[in-house]
mmCIF file of N, CA and C in Angstrom:
data_model
loop_
_atom_site.group_PDB
_atom_site.id
_atom_site.type_symbol
_atom_site.label_atom_id
_atom_site.label_comp_id
_atom_site.label_asym_id
_atom_site.label_seq_id
_atom_site.Cartn_x
_atom_site.Cartn_y
_atom_site.Cartn_z
ATOM 1 N N MET A 1 86.051 114.347 100.987
ATOM 2 C CA MET A 1 85.293 115.442 100.428
ATOM 3 C C MET A 1 85.810 116.757 101.030
ATOM 4 N N PRO A 2 86.183 117.720 100.196
ATOM 5 C CA PRO A 2 86.684 118.995 100.724
ATOM 6 C C PRO A 2 85.558 119.788 101.393
ATOM 7 N N THR A 3 85.943 120.616 102.367
ATOM 8 C CA THR A 3 84.939 121.436 103.033
ATOM 9 C C THR A 3 84.552 122.600 102.136
ATOM 10 N N ALA A 4 83.346 123.094 102.336
ATOM 11 C CA ALA A 4 82.868 124.251 101.578
ATOM 12 C C ALA A 4 83.688 125.476 101.963
ATOM 13 N N LEU A 5 83.860 126.378 101.022
ATOM 14 C CA LEU A 5 84.606 127.601 101.285
ATOM 15 C C LEU A 5 83.961 128.408 102.406
ATOM 16 N N ALA A 6 82.630 128.414 102.463
ATOM 17 C CA ALA A 6 81.927 129.139 103.521
ATOM 18 C C ALA A 6 82.233 128.526 104.891
ATOM 19 N N THR A 7 82.335 127.206 104.954
ATOM 20 C CA THR A 7 82.678 126.528 106.207
ATOM 21 C C THR A 7 84.085 126.911 106.645
ATOM 22 N N ASP A 8 85.017 126.938 105.693
ATOM 23 C CA ASP A 8 86.396 127.342 106.007
ATOM 24 C C ASP A 8 86.434 128.771 106.542
ATOM 25 N N ALA A 9 85.658 129.667 105.936
ATOM 26 C CA ALA A 9 85.626 131.069 106.377
ATOM 27 C C ALA A 9 85.026 131.179 107.775
ATOM 28 N N ARG A 10 83.965 130.411 108.048
ATOM 29 C CA ARG A 10 83.339 130.426 109.375
ATOM 30 C C ARG A 10 84.325 129.912 110.425
ATOM 31 N N ASP A 11 85.066 128.854 110.076
ATOM 32 C CA ASP A 11 86.084 128.327 110.983
ATOM 33 C C ASP A 11 87.176 129.369 111.248
ATOM 34 N N GLU A 12 87.578 130.090 110.209
ATOM 35 C CA GLU A 12 88.594 131.136 110.362
ATOM 36 C C GLU A 12 88.096 132.256 111.280
ATOM 37 N N LEU A 13 86.834 132.649 111.104
ATOM 38 C CA LEU A 13 86.254 133.681 111.962
ATOM 39 C C LEU A 13 86.216 133.198 113.416
ATOM 40 N N ALA A 14 85.844 131.948 113.627
ATOM 41 C CA ALA A 14 85.797 131.390 114.983
ATOM 42 C C ALA A 14 87.188 131.395 115.621
ATOM 43 N N THR A 15 88.214 131.099 114.840
ATOM 44 C CA THR A 15 89.585 131.112 115.348
ATOM 45 C C THR A 15 89.986 132.519 115.775
ATOM 46 N N LEU A 16 89.618 133.518 114.964
ATOM 47 C CA LEU A 16 89.917 134.910 115.325
ATOM 48 C C LEU A 16 89.195 135.307 116.609
ATOM 49 N N LEU A 17 87.916 134.910 116.720
ATOM 50 C CA LEU A 17 87.111 135.279 117.888
ATOM 51 C C LEU A 17 87.574 134.577 119.161
ATOM 52 N N ALA A 18 88.249 133.443 119.017
ATOM 53 C CA ALA A 18 88.726 132.698 120.185
ATOM 54 C C ALA A 18 89.746 133.504 120.989
ATOM 55 N N THR A 19 90.270 134.579 120.407
ATOM 56 C CA THR A 19 91.230 135.425 121.121
ATOM 57 C C THR A 19 90.536 136.431 122.049
ATOM 58 N N VAL A 20 89.208 136.522 121.984
ATOM 59 C CA VAL A 20 88.471 137.432 122.871
ATOM 60 C C VAL A 20 88.346 136.744 124.234
ATOM 61 N N THR A 21 89.029 137.292 125.208
ATOM 62 C CA THR A 21 89.115 136.690 126.541
ATOM 63 C C THR A 21 87.763 136.686 127.255
ATOM 64 N N GLY A 22 87.426 135.505 127.823
ATOM 65 C CA GLY A 22 86.225 135.389 128.650
ATOM 66 C C GLY A 22 84.953 135.058 127.904
ATOM 67 N N TYR A 23 85.029 134.830 126.582
ATOM 68 C CA TYR A 23 83.841 134.542 125.788
ATOM 69 C C TYR A 23 83.980 133.204 125.095
ATOM 70 N N LYS A 24 82.974 132.332 125.273
ATOM 71 C CA LYS A 24 82.939 131.066 124.542
ATOM 72 C C LYS A 24 82.470 131.374 123.125
ATOM 73 N N VAL A 25 83.084 130.731 122.134
ATOM 74 C CA VAL A 25 82.732 130.954 120.733
ATOM 75 C C VAL A 25 81.954 129.746 120.215
ATOM 76 N N HIS A 26 80.795 130.018 119.595
ATOM 77 C CA HIS A 26 79.978 128.979 118.970
ATOM 78 C C HIS A 26 80.021 129.188 117.455
ATOM 79 N N LYS A 27 80.470 128.167 116.710
ATOM 80 C CA LYS A 27 80.516 128.260 115.239
ATOM 81 C C LYS A 27 79.118 128.201 114.634
ATOM 82 N N VAL A 28 78.188 127.606 115.349
ATOM 83 C CA VAL A 28 76.773 127.567 114.954
ATOM 84 C C VAL A 28 75.944 127.897 116.189
ATOM 85 N N ALA A 29 74.721 128.321 115.976
ATOM 86 C CA ALA A 29 73.870 128.748 117.092
ATOM 87 C C ALA A 29 73.550 127.578 118.018
ATOM 88 N N PRO A 30 73.825 127.741 119.317
ATOM 89 C CA PRO A 30 73.438 126.708 120.279
ATOM 90 C C PRO A 30 71.942 126.806 120.564
ATOM 91 N N ASN A 31 71.377 125.762 121.161
ATOM 92 C CA ASN A 31 69.950 125.791 121.497
ATOM 93 C C ASN A 31 69.628 126.942 122.436
ATOM 94 N N ALA A 32 70.464 127.153 123.425
ATOM 95 C CA ALA A 32 70.272 128.256 124.373
ATOM 96 C C ALA A 32 71.648 128.824 124.713
ATOM 97 N N PRO A 33 71.978 129.995 124.157
ATOM 98 C CA PRO A 33 73.296 130.562 124.446
ATOM 99 C C PRO A 33 73.428 130.967 125.913
ATOM 100 N N ILE A 34 74.547 130.596 126.509
ATOM 101 C CA ILE A 34 74.822 130.951 127.896
ATOM 102 C C ILE A 34 75.862 132.066 127.882
ATOM 103 N N PRO A 35 75.477 133.252 128.372
ATOM 104 C CA PRO A 35 76.414 134.379 128.329
ATOM 105 C C PRO A 35 77.551 134.200 129.329
ATOM 106 N N PRO A 36 78.696 134.795 129.054
ATOM 107 C CA PRO A 36 79.024 135.566 127.860
ATOM 108 C C PRO A 36 79.482 134.635 126.739
ATOM 109 N N CYS A 37 79.028 134.921 125.532
ATOM 110 C CA CYS A 37 79.448 134.097 124.403
ATOM 111 C C CYS A 37 79.357 134.887 123.097
ATOM 112 N N LEU A 38 79.993 134.335 122.079
ATOM 113 C CA LEU A 38 79.965 134.873 120.722
ATOM 114 C C LEU A 38 79.429 133.771 119.831
ATOM 115 N N VAL A 39 78.416 134.091 119.031
ATOM 116 C CA VAL A 39 77.755 133.092 118.194
ATOM 117 C C VAL A 39 77.841 133.542 116.740
ATOM 118 N N ILE A 40 78.337 132.659 115.870
ATOM 119 C CA ILE A 40 78.434 132.966 114.443
ATOM 120 C C ILE A 40 77.196 132.414 113.742
ATOM 121 N N VAL A 41 76.492 133.288 113.009
ATOM 122 C CA VAL A 41 75.301 132.895 112.253
ATOM 123 C C VAL A 41 75.354 133.548 110.867
ATOM 124 N N PRO A 42 74.663 132.972 109.888
ATOM 125 C CA PRO A 42 74.596 133.617 108.570
ATOM 126 C C PRO A 42 73.872 134.954 108.660
ATOM 127 N N ASP A 43 74.290 135.905 107.830
ATOM 128 C CA ASP A 43 73.639 137.215 107.741
ATOM 129 C C ASP A 43 72.796 137.242 106.474
ATOM 130 N N THR A 44 72.072 138.325 106.261
ATOM 131 C CA THR A 44 71.255 138.489 105.068
ATOM 132 C C THR A 44 71.800 139.637 104.240
ATOM 133 N N PRO A 45 72.063 139.479 102.973
ATOM 134 C CA PRO A 45 72.085 138.193 102.272
ATOM 135 C C PRO A 45 73.285 137.370 102.726
ATOM 136 N N TRP A 46 73.144 136.068 102.670
ATOM 137 C CA TRP A 46 74.181 135.181 103.171
ATOM 138 C C TRP A 46 75.323 135.063 102.167
ATOM 139 N N ILE A 47 75.010 134.606 100.969
ATOM 140 C CA ILE A 47 76.017 134.449 99.916
ATOM 141 C C ILE A 47 75.580 135.276 98.714
ATOM 142 N N VAL A 48 76.493 136.123 98.225
ATOM 143 C CA VAL A 48 76.206 136.971 97.070
ATOM 144 C C VAL A 48 77.177 136.580 95.955
ATOM 145 N N PRO A 49 76.703 135.838 94.950
ATOM 146 C CA PRO A 49 77.598 135.412 93.870
ATOM 147 C C PRO A 49 78.151 136.614 93.103
ATOM 148 N N GLU A 50 79.445 136.571 92.840
ATOM 149 C CA GLU A 50 80.080 137.600 92.023
ATOM 150 C C GLU A 50 80.525 137.011 90.686
ATOM 151 N N ARG A 51 80.920 135.746 90.712
ATOM 152 C CA ARG A 51 81.267 135.056 89.469
ATOM 153 C C ARG A 51 81.151 133.564 89.723
ATOM 154 N N ILE A 52 80.466 132.890 88.823
ATOM 155 C CA ILE A 52 80.335 131.438 88.906
ATOM 156 C C ILE A 52 80.805 130.881 87.569
ATOM 157 N N GLY A 53 81.619 129.888 87.623
ATOM 158 C CA GLY A 53 82.176 129.282 86.412
ATOM 159 C C GLY A 53 83.300 128.372 86.843
ATOM 160 N N THR A 54 84.408 128.442 86.138
ATOM 161 C CA THR A 54 85.537 127.601 86.526
ATOM 162 C C THR A 54 86.131 128.045 87.852
ATOM 163 N N VAL A 55 85.938 129.315 88.208
ATOM 164 C CA VAL A 55 86.377 129.837 89.500
ATOM 165 C C VAL A 55 85.165 130.411 90.220
ATOM 166 N N LEU A 56 84.939 129.949 91.437
ATOM 167 C CA LEU A 56 83.821 130.437 92.247
ATOM 168 C C LEU A 56 84.279 131.668 93.012
ATOM 169 N N ASN A 57 83.491 132.727 92.938
ATOM 170 C CA ASN A 57 83.845 133.989 93.583
ATOM 171 C C ASN A 57 82.558 134.575 94.161
ATOM 172 N N TYR A 58 82.524 134.795 95.479
ATOM 173 C CA TYR A 58 81.321 135.368 96.086
ATOM 174 C C TYR A 58 81.653 136.109 97.366
ATOM 175 N N ARG A 59 80.681 136.916 97.812
ATOM 176 C CA ARG A 59 80.771 137.581 99.105
ATOM 177 C C ARG A 59 79.992 136.748 100.112
ATOM 178 N N LEU A 60 80.598 136.498 101.244
ATOM 179 C CA LEU A 60 79.968 135.735 102.324
ATOM 180 C C LEU A 60 79.707 136.692 103.476
ATOM 181 N N ARG A 61 78.447 136.730 103.921
ATOM 182 C CA ARG A 61 78.081 137.616 105.026
ATOM 183 C C ARG A 61 77.744 136.768 106.248
ATOM 184 N N LEU A 62 78.456 137.037 107.346
ATOM 185 C CA LEU A 62 78.226 136.354 108.614
ATOM 186 C C LEU A 62 78.028 137.392 109.707
ATOM 187 N N LYS A 63 77.222 137.045 110.701
ATOM 188 C CA LYS A 63 77.035 137.908 111.868
ATOM 189 C C LYS A 63 77.670 137.234 113.075
ATOM 190 N N VAL A 64 78.246 138.053 113.926
ATOM 191 C CA VAL A 64 78.716 137.584 115.223
ATOM 192 C C VAL A 64 77.759 138.181 116.250
ATOM 193 N N LEU A 65 77.040 137.310 116.930
ATOM 194 C CA LEU A 65 76.147 137.757 117.989
ATOM 195 C C LEU A 65 76.956 137.819 119.277
ATOM 196 N N VAL A 66 77.054 139.006 119.844
ATOM 197 C CA VAL A 66 77.749 139.196 121.114
ATOM 198 C C VAL A 66 76.679 139.114 122.191
ATOM 199 N N VAL A 67 76.802 138.136 123.083
ATOM 200 C CA VAL A 67 75.761 137.861 124.076
ATOM 201 C C VAL A 67 76.332 138.067 125.477
ATOM 202 N N VAL A 68 75.695 138.967 126.249
ATOM 203 C CA VAL A 68 76.102 139.188 127.644
ATOM 204 C C VAL A 68 74.870 139.097 128.543
ATOM 205 N N ASP A 69 75.109 138.842 129.814
ATOM 206 C CA ASP A 69 74.048 138.752 130.812
ATOM 207 C C ASP A 69 73.437 140.144 131.010
ATOM 208 N N SER A 70 72.114 140.214 131.072
ATOM 209 C CA SER A 70 71.443 141.517 131.175
ATOM 210 C C SER A 70 70.818 141.774 132.541
ATOM 211 N N ARG A 71 71.213 141.033 133.568
ATOM 212 C CA ARG A 71 70.575 141.208 134.886
ATOM 213 C C ARG A 71 70.754 142.610 135.446
ATOM 214 N N ASN A 72 71.882 143.236 135.165
ATOM 215 C CA ASN A 72 72.127 144.605 135.606
ATOM 216 C C ASN A 72 72.382 145.415 134.325
ATOM 217 N N ASN A 73 71.399 146.207 133.896
ATOM 218 C CA ASN A 73 71.482 146.877 132.596
ATOM 219 C C ASN A 73 72.704 147.770 132.437
ATOM 220 N N ALA A 74 73.045 148.536 133.469
ATOM 221 C CA ALA A 74 74.204 149.438 133.362
ATOM 222 C C ALA A 74 75.490 148.641 133.185
ATOM 223 N N ALA A 75 75.664 147.595 133.978
ATOM 224 C CA ALA A 75 76.862 146.757 133.873
ATOM 225 C C ALA A 75 76.872 145.993 132.545
ATOM 226 N N ALA A 76 75.697 145.546 132.112
ATOM 227 C CA ALA A 76 75.605 144.808 130.853
ATOM 228 C C ALA A 76 76.016 145.677 129.670
ATOM 229 N N LEU A 77 75.618 146.939 129.686
ATOM 230 C CA LEU A 77 75.980 147.832 128.589
ATOM 231 C C LEU A 77 77.492 148.052 128.537
ATOM 232 N N VAL A 78 78.110 148.199 129.684
ATOM 233 C CA VAL A 78 79.579 148.354 129.727
ATOM 234 C C VAL A 78 80.252 147.085 129.215
ATOM 235 N N LYS A 79 79.762 145.909 129.651
ATOM 236 C CA LYS A 79 80.308 144.641 129.158
ATOM 237 C C LYS A 79 80.162 144.549 127.641
ATOM 238 N N MET A 80 78.997 144.961 127.131
ATOM 239 C CA MET A 80 78.738 144.895 125.689
ATOM 240 C C MET A 80 79.701 145.804 124.933
ATOM 241 N N GLU A 81 79.868 147.031 125.406
ATOM 242 C CA GLU A 81 80.773 147.965 124.723
ATOM 243 C C GLU A 81 82.195 147.422 124.691
ATOM 244 N N ASN A 82 82.650 146.863 125.788
ATOM 245 C CA ASN A 82 83.988 146.273 125.828
ATOM 246 C C ASN A 82 84.092 145.063 124.912
ATOM 247 N N ALA A 83 83.054 144.227 124.906
ATOM 248 C CA ALA A 83 83.073 143.020 124.079
ATOM 249 C C ALA A 83 83.054 143.356 122.589
ATOM 250 N N VAL A 84 82.226 144.312 122.196
ATOM 251 C CA VAL A 84 82.134 144.692 120.782
ATOM 252 C C VAL A 84 83.488 145.228 120.294
ATOM 253 N N GLU A 85 84.130 146.039 121.128
ATOM 254 C CA GLU A 85 85.451 146.545 120.741
ATOM 255 C C GLU A 85 86.468 145.410 120.648
ATOM 256 N N ALA A 86 86.418 144.451 121.563
ATOM 257 C CA ALA A 86 87.336 143.309 121.536
ATOM 258 C C ALA A 86 87.097 142.454 120.290
ATOM 259 N N VAL A 87 85.837 142.282 119.915
ATOM 260 C CA VAL A 87 85.506 141.527 118.701
ATOM 261 C C VAL A 87 86.054 142.237 117.465
ATOM 262 N N ALA A 88 85.877 143.547 117.398
ATOM 263 C CA ALA A 88 86.379 144.305 116.243
ATOM 264 C C ALA A 88 87.895 144.181 116.131
ATOM 265 N N VAL A 89 88.584 144.260 117.247
ATOM 266 C CA VAL A 89 90.043 144.121 117.237
ATOM 267 C C VAL A 89 90.440 142.705 116.810
ATOM 268 N N ALA A 90 89.741 141.696 117.326
ATOM 269 C CA ALA A 90 90.055 140.297 116.988
ATOM 270 C C ALA A 90 89.859 140.020 115.499
ATOM 271 N N ILE A 91 88.798 140.575 114.928
ATOM 272 C CA ILE A 91 88.519 140.348 113.501
ATOM 273 C C ILE A 91 89.557 141.061 112.648
ATOM 274 N N GLY A 92 89.997 142.235 113.113
ATOM 275 C CA GLY A 92 91.037 142.972 112.383
ATOM 276 C C GLY A 92 90.616 143.277 110.964
ATOM 277 N N ASP A 93 91.521 143.053 110.021
ATOM 278 C CA ASP A 93 91.200 143.316 108.618
ATOM 279 C C ASP A 93 90.988 142.033 107.826
ATOM 280 N N THR A 94 90.820 140.912 108.536
ATOM 281 C CA THR A 94 90.580 139.639 107.858
ATOM 282 C C THR A 94 89.176 139.602 107.254
ATOM 283 N N PHE A 95 88.198 140.133 107.977
ATOM 284 C CA PHE A 95 86.826 140.270 107.507
ATOM 285 C C PHE A 95 86.494 141.756 107.549
ATOM 286 N N ILE A 96 85.599 142.196 106.695
ATOM 287 C CA ILE A 96 85.136 143.578 106.716
ATOM 288 C C ILE A 96 83.981 143.661 107.708
ATOM 289 N N ILE A 97 84.056 144.591 108.653
ATOM 290 C CA ILE A 97 82.934 144.814 109.562
ATOM 291 C C ILE A 97 82.050 145.871 108.923
ATOM 292 N N ASP A 98 80.835 145.459 108.554
ATOM 293 C CA ASP A 98 79.903 146.349 107.862
ATOM 294 C C ASP A 98 79.179 147.281 108.827
ATOM 295 N N GLN A 99 78.743 146.725 109.955
ATOM 296 C CA GLN A 99 78.024 147.525 110.947
ATOM 297 C C GLN A 99 77.906 146.732 112.236
ATOM 298 N N ILE A 100 77.609 147.463 113.302
ATOM 299 C CA ILE A 100 77.377 146.847 114.603
ATOM 300 C C ILE A 100 76.046 147.390 115.115
ATOM 301 N N SER A 101 75.117 146.481 115.408
ATOM 302 C CA SER A 101 73.781 146.902 115.827
ATOM 303 C C SER A 101 73.786 147.346 117.284
ATOM 304 N N PRO A 102 72.818 148.196 117.646
ATOM 305 C CA PRO A 102 72.695 148.549 119.062
ATOM 306 C C PRO A 102 72.256 147.317 119.858
ATOM 307 N N PRO A 103 72.648 147.240 121.116
ATOM 308 C CA PRO A 103 72.255 146.093 121.946
ATOM 309 C C PRO A 103 70.739 146.039 122.135
ATOM 310 N N GLN A 104 70.216 144.826 122.124
ATOM 311 C CA GLN A 104 68.794 144.591 122.348
ATOM 312 C C GLN A 104 68.644 143.485 123.380
ATOM 313 N N ILE A 105 67.637 143.603 124.234
ATOM 314 C CA ILE A 105 67.348 142.522 125.175
ATOM 315 C C ILE A 105 66.600 141.433 124.415
ATOM 316 N N THR A 106 67.091 140.205 124.537
ATOM 317 C CA THR A 106 66.533 139.056 123.821
ATOM 318 C C THR A 106 66.199 137.958 124.825
ATOM 319 N N ASP A 107 65.014 137.377 124.696
ATOM 320 C CA ASP A 107 64.598 136.275 125.568
ATOM 321 C C ASP A 107 65.035 134.963 124.928
ATOM 322 N N THR A 108 65.859 134.193 125.630
ATOM 323 C CA THR A 108 66.342 132.915 125.095
ATOM 324 C C THR A 108 65.469 131.745 125.521
ATOM 325 N N GLY A 109 64.420 132.022 126.273
ATOM 326 C CA GLY A 109 63.566 130.962 126.778
ATOM 327 C C GLY A 109 63.890 130.624 128.215
ATOM 328 N N SER A 110 65.178 130.666 128.550
ATOM 329 C CA SER A 110 65.570 130.381 129.930
ATOM 330 C C SER A 110 66.006 131.641 130.675
ATOM 331 N N SER A 111 66.362 132.682 129.926
ATOM 332 C CA SER A 111 66.759 133.947 130.554
ATOM 333 C C SER A 111 66.739 135.054 129.505
ATOM 334 N N ALA A 112 66.863 136.273 129.963
ATOM 335 C CA ALA A 112 66.977 137.414 129.063
ATOM 336 C C ALA A 112 68.450 137.786 128.973
ATOM 337 N N VAL A 113 68.908 138.072 127.758
ATOM 338 C CA VAL A 113 70.302 138.443 127.529
ATOM 339 C C VAL A 113 70.346 139.705 126.686
ATOM 340 N N LEU A 114 71.473 140.374 126.714
ATOM 341 C CA LEU A 114 71.698 141.537 125.864
ATOM 342 C C LEU A 114 72.510 141.065 124.661
ATOM 343 N N VAL A 115 72.038 141.403 123.452
ATOM 344 C CA VAL A 115 72.690 140.924 122.225
ATOM 345 C C VAL A 115 72.942 142.090 121.281
ATOM 346 N N SER A 116 74.147 142.110 120.732
ATOM 347 C CA SER A 116 74.499 143.053 119.678
ATOM 348 C C SER A 116 75.023 142.234 118.504
ATOM 349 N N GLU A 117 74.706 142.663 117.284
ATOM 350 C CA GLU A 117 75.112 141.932 116.082
ATOM 351 C C GLU A 117 76.248 142.664 115.372
ATOM 352 N N VAL A 118 77.334 141.948 115.125
ATOM 353 C CA VAL A 118 78.451 142.482 114.365
ATOM 354 C C VAL A 118 78.376 141.836 112.982
ATOM 355 N N SER A 119 77.993 142.636 111.975
ATOM 356 C CA SER A 119 77.838 142.114 110.607
ATOM 357 C C SER A 119 79.161 142.203 109.864
ATOM 358 N N THR A 120 79.554 141.083 109.248
ATOM 359 C CA THR A 120 80.828 141.014 108.538
ATOM 360 C C THR A 120 80.635 140.550 107.106
ATOM 361 N N THR A 121 81.607 140.870 106.277
ATOM 362 C CA THR A 121 81.647 140.399 104.898
ATOM 363 C C THR A 121 83.046 139.882 104.611
ATOM 364 N N SER A 122 83.098 138.776 103.885
ATOM 365 C CA SER A 122 84.369 138.231 103.438
ATOM 366 C C SER A 122 84.247 137.936 101.942
ATOM 367 N N HIS A 123 85.297 138.225 101.200
ATOM 368 C CA HIS A 123 85.315 137.888 99.772
ATOM 369 C C HIS A 123 85.948 136.510 99.625
ATOM 370 N N ILE A 124 85.189 135.595 99.047
ATOM 371 C CA ILE A 124 85.616 134.211 98.897
ATOM 372 C C ILE A 124 85.978 133.968 97.435
ATOM 373 N N ILE A 125 87.181 133.467 97.232
ATOM 374 C CA ILE A 125 87.625 133.142 95.870
ATOM 375 C C ILE A 125 88.182 131.733 95.893
ATOM 376 N N ASP A 126 87.622 130.871 95.069
ATOM 377 C CA ASP A 126 88.082 129.497 94.936
ATOM 378 C C ASP A 126 89.249 129.499 93.947
ATOM 379 N N ALA A 127 90.422 129.335 94.467
ATOM 380 C CA ALA A 127 91.612 129.408 93.595
ATOM 381 C C ALA A 127 91.919 128.087 92.946
#
């Protein structure tokens, strides 16, 4: 059974993100992310159909959650700024970066982390 086009795109994004030094990449959300890491999750809207028929054509929206330790806020912000720039460079022009959210402190249940969301869009065409 062939993989879904969205799965292939998520795998491609994970491969690009693997070039960001010092960050573990998760293709799907782990139960408890351990910083520093990059987590790929669906964005809203997730899939936007552009044409359905003999050829499938849609926009796929994925978010990359950049997760850093927030124990020292000043240091965490510097880590976040460096990580977000590294993610943007790694993604390059393969995916469109729509926006990058400001960092927010998020409670994971076991610790508090600083998270910024990098929203991306990819045009998927089933050839």
